[in-house]
Coordinates of C-alpha atoms in Angstrom, one line a residue:
M1 CA 33.8 82.4 -114.9
G2 CA 36.3 85.3 -115.3
T3 CA 35.8 89.0 -114.8
L4 CA 36.0 89.6 -118.6
S5 CA 33.3 87.1 -119.4
K6 CA 31.0 88.6 -116.6
R7 CA 31.4 92.1 -118.2
R8 CA 30.6 90.7 -121.7
T9 CA 27.5 89.0 -120.3
K10 CA 26.3 92.3 -118.7
L11 CA 27.1 94.3 -121.8
A12 CA 25.2 91.8 -123.9
G13 CA 22.2 92.1 -121.6
L14 CA 22.3 95.9 -121.7
A15 CA 22.6 95.9 -125.5
A16 CA 19.5 93.6 -125.7
A17 CA 17.6 96.0 -123.4
L18 CA 18.4 99.2 -125.3
P19 CA 15.6 98.8 -127.9
L20 CA 13.1 98.2 -125.1
F21 CA 14.2 101.4 -123.3
A22 CA 14.1 103.4 -126.6
A23 CA 10.5 102.2 -127.2
L24 CA 9.5 103.1 -123.6
A25 CA 11.1 106.6 -123.9
G26 CA 9.0 107.2 -127.1
A27 CA 5.8 106.3 -125.2
L28 CA 6.5 108.7 -122.3
P29 CA 5.2 112.3 -122.7
A30 CA 7.8 114.7 -123.9
Y31 CA 7.5 117.9 -121.8
A32 CA 9.3 119.9 -124.5
Q33 CA 6.3 119.2 -126.8
E34 CA 3.7 120.7 -124.4
M35 CA 2.5 124.2 -125.4
V36 CA 1.9 127.2 -123.2
V37 CA 0.7 130.7 -124.0
V38 CA 2.9 133.8 -123.5
P39 CA 2.3 137.4 -124.3
N40 CA 4.3 138.9 -127.2
R41 CA 4.1 142.4 -125.7
V42 CA 3.5 143.9 -122.3
I43 CA -0.1 143.6 -121.1
Y44 CA -0.8 146.0 -118.2
P45 CA -3.3 145.4 -115.3
G46 CA -6.9 146.2 -116.4
Q47 CA -6.2 145.7 -120.1
T48 CA -8.2 143.1 -122.0
V49 CA -6.1 140.2 -123.4
T50 CA -6.5 139.9 -127.2
A51 CA -5.4 137.1 -129.5
D52 CA -2.9 139.3 -131.3
A53 CA -1.0 139.9 -128.0
L54 CA -0.5 136.1 -127.5
E55 CA 1.7 133.4 -128.9
E56 CA 2.1 129.7 -128.2
V57 CA 5.5 128.3 -127.3
E58 CA 6.9 124.9 -126.4
L59 CA 7.3 124.2 -122.7
R60 CA 11.0 123.8 -122.0
R61 CA 10.8 121.9 -118.7
Q62 CA 8.2 120.2 -116.6
L63 CA 6.1 122.5 -114.4
R64 CA 6.0 122.0 -110.6
G65 CA 2.9 120.3 -109.2
G66 CA 0.0 122.6 -108.7
T67 CA 1.3 125.2 -111.1
S68 CA -1.6 126.3 -113.3
V69 CA -0.7 128.1 -116.5
V70 CA -2.6 129.1 -119.7
R71 CA -2.1 126.4 -122.4
S72 CA -4.4 127.7 -125.1
P73 CA -5.2 131.2 -126.4
D74 CA -8.9 130.4 -126.2
E75 CA -8.6 130.1 -122.4
I76 CA -7.5 133.7 -121.9
E77 CA -8.8 135.7 -124.9
G78 CA -11.2 138.4 -123.7
L79 CA -10.1 138.1 -120.0
V80 CA -8.6 141.1 -118.2
A81 CA -5.1 141.1 -116.7
K82 CA -4.9 141.4 -112.9
R83 CA -1.2 142.1 -113.0
T84 CA 1.4 143.0 -115.6
L85 CA 2.0 140.2 -118.1
L86 CA 5.5 140.3 -119.5
P87 CA 6.5 139.1 -123.0
G88 CA 7.9 135.6 -123.2
R89 CA 6.7 134.7 -119.7
M90 CA 4.1 132.0 -118.9
I91 CA 0.7 133.3 -117.9
M92 CA -0.6 132.0 -114.6
T93 CA -4.3 131.4 -114.6
S94 CA -4.6 133.5 -111.4
A95 CA -3.1 136.5 -113.3
V96 CA -6.3 137.1 -115.3
R97 CA -10.0 137.5 -114.4
K98 CA -13.4 137.8 -116.2
P99 CA -14.3 141.3 -117.2
H100 CA -16.3 143.3 -114.7
L101 CA -19.9 143.8 -115.7
V102 CA -20.6 146.1 -112.7
E103 CA -18.2 148.9 -111.8
T104 CA -17.9 150.6 -108.4
G105 CA -20.0 153.7 -108.2
S106 CA -22.0 153.3 -111.4
A107 CA -25.8 152.8 -110.8
V108 CA -27.2 149.4 -111.6
T109 CA -30.6 147.8 -111.6
V110 CA -31.3 145.5 -108.7
L111 CA -34.0 142.8 -109.1
F112 CA -35.8 140.9 -106.3
S113 CA -38.4 138.3 -107.1
Q114 CA -40.2 135.8 -104.9
G115 CA -43.2 134.1 -106.4
A116 CA -45.4 136.7 -108.0
L117 CA -43.7 139.6 -106.2
Q118 CA -41.1 141.5 -108.2
I119 CA -39.2 144.6 -107.0
S120 CA -36.8 146.6 -109.1
L121 CA -34.6 149.4 -107.7
M122 CA -31.4 151.3 -108.4
A123 CA -28.4 150.8 -106.3
V124 CA -24.7 151.8 -106.4
P125 CA -22.1 148.9 -106.2
L126 CA -19.5 149.3 -103.5
Q127 CA -17.2 146.9 -105.4
P128 CA -16.8 145.7 -109.0
G129 CA -18.0 142.3 -110.1
A130 CA -18.1 139.9 -113.0
A131 CA -21.0 137.5 -113.8
G132 CA -21.6 135.2 -110.8
D133 CA -19.8 137.4 -108.2
V134 CA -21.5 138.3 -105.0
I135 CA -21.0 142.1 -104.4
K136 CA -22.1 144.7 -101.8
L137 CA -24.4 147.5 -103.0
R138 CA -25.9 150.6 -101.4
N139 CA -29.6 151.5 -102.0
I140 CA -29.7 155.0 -103.5
D141 CA -33.0 155.9 -101.7
S142 CA -32.5 154.4 -98.2
G143 CA -28.7 154.1 -98.0
A144 CA -29.0 150.5 -96.8
V145 CA -26.1 148.2 -97.7
F146 CA -27.0 144.7 -99.0
S147 CA -25.5 141.9 -101.1
G148 CA -26.5 140.6 -104.5
I149 CA -25.3 138.4 -107.4
V150 CA -24.1 139.9 -110.6
M151 CA -26.0 138.5 -113.6
Q152 CA -24.8 138.1 -117.2
D153 CA -26.7 141.1 -118.4
G154 CA -25.1 143.5 -115.8
S155 CA -28.0 143.6 -113.5
V156 CA -27.9 142.4 -109.9
R157 CA -30.2 139.8 -108.4
V158 CA -31.0 139.8 -104.7
L159 CA -32.2 136.6 -103.0
A160 CA -34.7 136.4 -100.2
S161 CA -33.0 136.2 -96.8

């Protein structure tokens, strides 16, 4: 068999395989069709992210493994920027946080309950916190420092130690 006929055989095999490759390529995920959320204006640290400050754009290239970005406006709306978010740049999930329900220095109600015993007192948070965060507080009367969990209503619950 000559060199020319070997080439023709290979080319015929490749031509037969092209429809299969085209079908497989259609079945693979297209990274350009994935959507991510970007700001349409600068959002500064401490500002609440609103829907009108966001837009969805197509992802141009595949993200590196472990990179976690916001893919839907619903994921980020109402959260607070931890650092400056620039227009047209992807938003890392670590760049936003839940809004603080408890602010440093503002008095909060602290609740302790164990069985029928319930104690309520006022304390000053030594750090801000969102719902579910464990924060340190100072008792206004005694000056003692203790930890508590921020509740959804803005109060702090102390557990028995």
